[in-house]
Short mmCIF file of C-alpha atoms and ligand atoms in Angstrom, two decimals:
data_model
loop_
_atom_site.label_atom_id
_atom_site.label_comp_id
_atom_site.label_asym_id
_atom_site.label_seq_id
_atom_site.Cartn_x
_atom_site.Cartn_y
_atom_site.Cartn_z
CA UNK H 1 -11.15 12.59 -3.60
CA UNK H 2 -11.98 8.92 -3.78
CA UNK H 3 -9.71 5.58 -3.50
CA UNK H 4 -10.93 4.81 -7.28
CA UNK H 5 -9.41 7.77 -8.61
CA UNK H 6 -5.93 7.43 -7.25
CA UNK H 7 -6.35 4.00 -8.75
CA UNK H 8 -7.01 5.21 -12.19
CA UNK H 9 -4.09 7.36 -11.48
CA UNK H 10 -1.71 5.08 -10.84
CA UNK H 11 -2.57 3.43 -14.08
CA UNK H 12 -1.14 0.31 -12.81
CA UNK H 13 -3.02 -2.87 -13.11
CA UNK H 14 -2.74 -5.49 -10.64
CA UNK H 15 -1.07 -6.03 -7.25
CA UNK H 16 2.37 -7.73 -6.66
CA UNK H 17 1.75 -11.16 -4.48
CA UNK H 18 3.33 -14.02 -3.10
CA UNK H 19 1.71 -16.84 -2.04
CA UNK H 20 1.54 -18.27 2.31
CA UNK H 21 4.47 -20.61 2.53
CA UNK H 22 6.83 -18.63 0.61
CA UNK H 23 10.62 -17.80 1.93
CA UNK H 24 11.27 -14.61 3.33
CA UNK H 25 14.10 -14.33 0.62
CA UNK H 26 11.59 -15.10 -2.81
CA UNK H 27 9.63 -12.04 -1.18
CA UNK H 28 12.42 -9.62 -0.41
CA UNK H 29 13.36 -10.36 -4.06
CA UNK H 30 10.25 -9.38 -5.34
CA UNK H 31 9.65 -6.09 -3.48
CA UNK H 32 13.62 -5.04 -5.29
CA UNK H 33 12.52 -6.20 -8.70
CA UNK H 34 9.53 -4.30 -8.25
CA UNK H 35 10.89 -1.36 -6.23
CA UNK H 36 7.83 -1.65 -3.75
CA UNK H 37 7.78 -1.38 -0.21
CA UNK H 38 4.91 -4.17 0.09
CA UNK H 39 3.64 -7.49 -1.15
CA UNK H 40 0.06 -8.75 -0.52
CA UNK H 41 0.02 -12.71 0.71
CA UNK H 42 -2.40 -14.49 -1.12
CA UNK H 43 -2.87 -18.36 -2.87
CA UNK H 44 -5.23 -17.22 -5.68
CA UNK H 45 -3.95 -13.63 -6.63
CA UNK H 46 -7.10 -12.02 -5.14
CA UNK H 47 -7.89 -13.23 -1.81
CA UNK H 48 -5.29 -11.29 0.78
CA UNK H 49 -4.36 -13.71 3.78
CA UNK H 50 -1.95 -10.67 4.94
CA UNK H 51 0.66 -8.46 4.17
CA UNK H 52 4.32 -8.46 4.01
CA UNK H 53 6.49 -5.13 4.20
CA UNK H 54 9.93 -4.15 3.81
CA UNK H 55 9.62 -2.92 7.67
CA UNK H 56 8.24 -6.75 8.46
CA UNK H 57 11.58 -8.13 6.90
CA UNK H 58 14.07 -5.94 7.91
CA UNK H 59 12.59 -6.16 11.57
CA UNK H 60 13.39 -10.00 11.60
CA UNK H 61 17.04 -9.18 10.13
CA UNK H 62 17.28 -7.28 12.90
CA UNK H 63 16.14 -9.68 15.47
CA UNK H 64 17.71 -13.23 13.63
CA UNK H 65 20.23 -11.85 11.45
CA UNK H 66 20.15 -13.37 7.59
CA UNK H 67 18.81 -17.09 8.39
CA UNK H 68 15.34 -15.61 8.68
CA UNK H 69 15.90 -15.08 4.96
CA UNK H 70 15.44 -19.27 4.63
CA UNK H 71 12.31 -18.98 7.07
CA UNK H 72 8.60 -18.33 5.27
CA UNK H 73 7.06 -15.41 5.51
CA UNK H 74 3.91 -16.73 7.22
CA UNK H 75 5.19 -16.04 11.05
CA UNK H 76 6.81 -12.73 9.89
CA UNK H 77 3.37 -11.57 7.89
CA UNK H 78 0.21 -9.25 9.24
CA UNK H 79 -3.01 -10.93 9.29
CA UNK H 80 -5.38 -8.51 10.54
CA UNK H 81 -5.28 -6.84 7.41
CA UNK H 82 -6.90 -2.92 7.12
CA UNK H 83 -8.12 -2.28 3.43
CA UNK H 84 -10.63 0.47 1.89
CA UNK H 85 -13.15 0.11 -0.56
CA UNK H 86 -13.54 1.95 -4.40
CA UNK H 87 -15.22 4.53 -3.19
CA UNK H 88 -13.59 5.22 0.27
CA UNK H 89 -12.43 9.22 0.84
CA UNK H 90 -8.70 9.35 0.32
CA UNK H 91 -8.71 11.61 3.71
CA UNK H 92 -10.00 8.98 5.89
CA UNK H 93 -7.72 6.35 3.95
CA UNK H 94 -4.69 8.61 4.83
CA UNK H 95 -5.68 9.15 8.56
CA UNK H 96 -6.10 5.21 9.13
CA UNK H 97 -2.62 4.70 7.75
CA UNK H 98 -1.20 7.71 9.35
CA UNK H 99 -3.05 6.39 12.76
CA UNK H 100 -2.12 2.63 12.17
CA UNK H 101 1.36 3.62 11.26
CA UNK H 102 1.04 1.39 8.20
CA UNK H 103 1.88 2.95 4.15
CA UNK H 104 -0.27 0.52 2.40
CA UNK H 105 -3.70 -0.92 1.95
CA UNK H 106 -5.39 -3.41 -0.29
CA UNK H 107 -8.53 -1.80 -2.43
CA UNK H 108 -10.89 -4.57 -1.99
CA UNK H 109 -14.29 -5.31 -3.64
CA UNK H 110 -16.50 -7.91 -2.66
CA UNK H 111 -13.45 -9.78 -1.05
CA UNK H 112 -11.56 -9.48 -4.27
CA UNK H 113 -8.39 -7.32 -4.36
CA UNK H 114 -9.00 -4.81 -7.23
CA UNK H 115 -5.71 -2.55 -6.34
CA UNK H 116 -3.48 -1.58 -3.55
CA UNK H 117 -2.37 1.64 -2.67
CA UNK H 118 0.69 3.36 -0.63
CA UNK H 119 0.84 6.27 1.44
CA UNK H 120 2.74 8.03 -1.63
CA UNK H 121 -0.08 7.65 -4.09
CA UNK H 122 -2.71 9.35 -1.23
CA UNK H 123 -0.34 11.88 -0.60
CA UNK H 124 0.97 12.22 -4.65
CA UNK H 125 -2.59 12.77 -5.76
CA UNK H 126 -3.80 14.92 -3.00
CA UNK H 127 -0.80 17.43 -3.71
CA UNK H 128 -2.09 17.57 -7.24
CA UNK H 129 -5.47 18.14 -5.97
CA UNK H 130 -4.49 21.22 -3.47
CA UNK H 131 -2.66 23.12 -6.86
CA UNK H 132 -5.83 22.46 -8.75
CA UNK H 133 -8.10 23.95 -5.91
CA UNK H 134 -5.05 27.00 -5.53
CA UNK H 135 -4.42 27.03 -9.81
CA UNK H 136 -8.46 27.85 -10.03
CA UNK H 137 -8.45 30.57 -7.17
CA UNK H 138 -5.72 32.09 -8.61
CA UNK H 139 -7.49 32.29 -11.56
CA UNK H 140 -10.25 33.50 -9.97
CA UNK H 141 -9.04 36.44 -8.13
CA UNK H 142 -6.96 37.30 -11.37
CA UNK H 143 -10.06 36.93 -13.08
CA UNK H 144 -9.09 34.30 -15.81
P1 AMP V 1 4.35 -0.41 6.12
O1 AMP V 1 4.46 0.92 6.76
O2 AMP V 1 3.19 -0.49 5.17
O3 AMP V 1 5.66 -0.84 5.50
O4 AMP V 1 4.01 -1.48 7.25
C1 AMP V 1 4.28 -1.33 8.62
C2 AMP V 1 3.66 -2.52 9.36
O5 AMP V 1 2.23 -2.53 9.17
C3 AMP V 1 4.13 -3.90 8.88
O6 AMP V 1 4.16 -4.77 9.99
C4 AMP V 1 3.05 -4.35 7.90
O7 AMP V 1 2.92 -5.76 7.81
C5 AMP V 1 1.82 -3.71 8.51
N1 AMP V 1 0.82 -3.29 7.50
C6 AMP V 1 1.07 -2.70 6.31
N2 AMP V 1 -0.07 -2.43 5.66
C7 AMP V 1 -1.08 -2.84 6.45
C8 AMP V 1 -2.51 -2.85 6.35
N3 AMP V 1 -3.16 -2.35 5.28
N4 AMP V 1 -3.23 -3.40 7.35
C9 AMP V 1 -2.60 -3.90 8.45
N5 AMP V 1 -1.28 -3.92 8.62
C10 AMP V 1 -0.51 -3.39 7.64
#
């Protein structure tokens, strides 16, 4: 299975981002309204400059206690982003983030973000994939 189809499964267009210089707070309030777990940092919508998750905020609430809501999310963000391309295999997408210990990834295409998926959708589709595959042996040895 390929990173473009678990985009066209989602059937979600676009990717929730705030841009560098934002406060921690303006972000955190995003990722509720949107029930996500991530934001992409970027100034034009389509360029990532890094990433912002839930596990980057509640790390520095840990650490600083609420005044690092105030603080922008620049110091708090990863730079060195990993992202996957249209037609990257879900399986190798799943083992970087399962490696990198990371749940989401930009899709990009020629620099431009075109999507962003989270562990969930790998795993979602991939589930839906394996009763296909077991739905059609079944069928098979039942011979229907
Ligand atoms: P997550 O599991 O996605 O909530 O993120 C865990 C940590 O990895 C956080 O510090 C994120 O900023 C970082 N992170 C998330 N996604 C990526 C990615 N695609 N590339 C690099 N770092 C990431």
């Amino acid at each position: 299975m390929k990173v473009d189809q678990i985009l066209n499964s989602k059937g979600v267009a676009g990717v929730a981002t705030v841009k560098p210089g934002s406060k921690v707070a303006d972000a955190a309030r995003l990722l509720s309204e949107k029930k996500i777990g991530a934001v992409i940092v970027s100034s034009d919508g389509v360029t990532p400059a890094g990433i912002l998750s839930e596990r980057d905020i509640v790390r520095d609430l840990g650490r600083r206690g609420a005044e690092c809501m105030e603080d922008k999310i620049d110091s708090l963000m990863t730079v060195n982003l990993v992202s996957c391309a249209r037609g990257d295999d879900a399986e190798l997408v799943l083992t970087q983030m399962t490696d990198g210990r990371f749940r989401h990834m930009p899709v990009l295409e020629d620099g431009k973000m075109v999507g962003l998926i989270s562990i969930g959708d790998v795993v979602k589709a991939r589930l839906s994939e394996l009763k296909m595959e077991r739905d059609a042996l079944e069928g098979m040895v039942r011979g229907h």
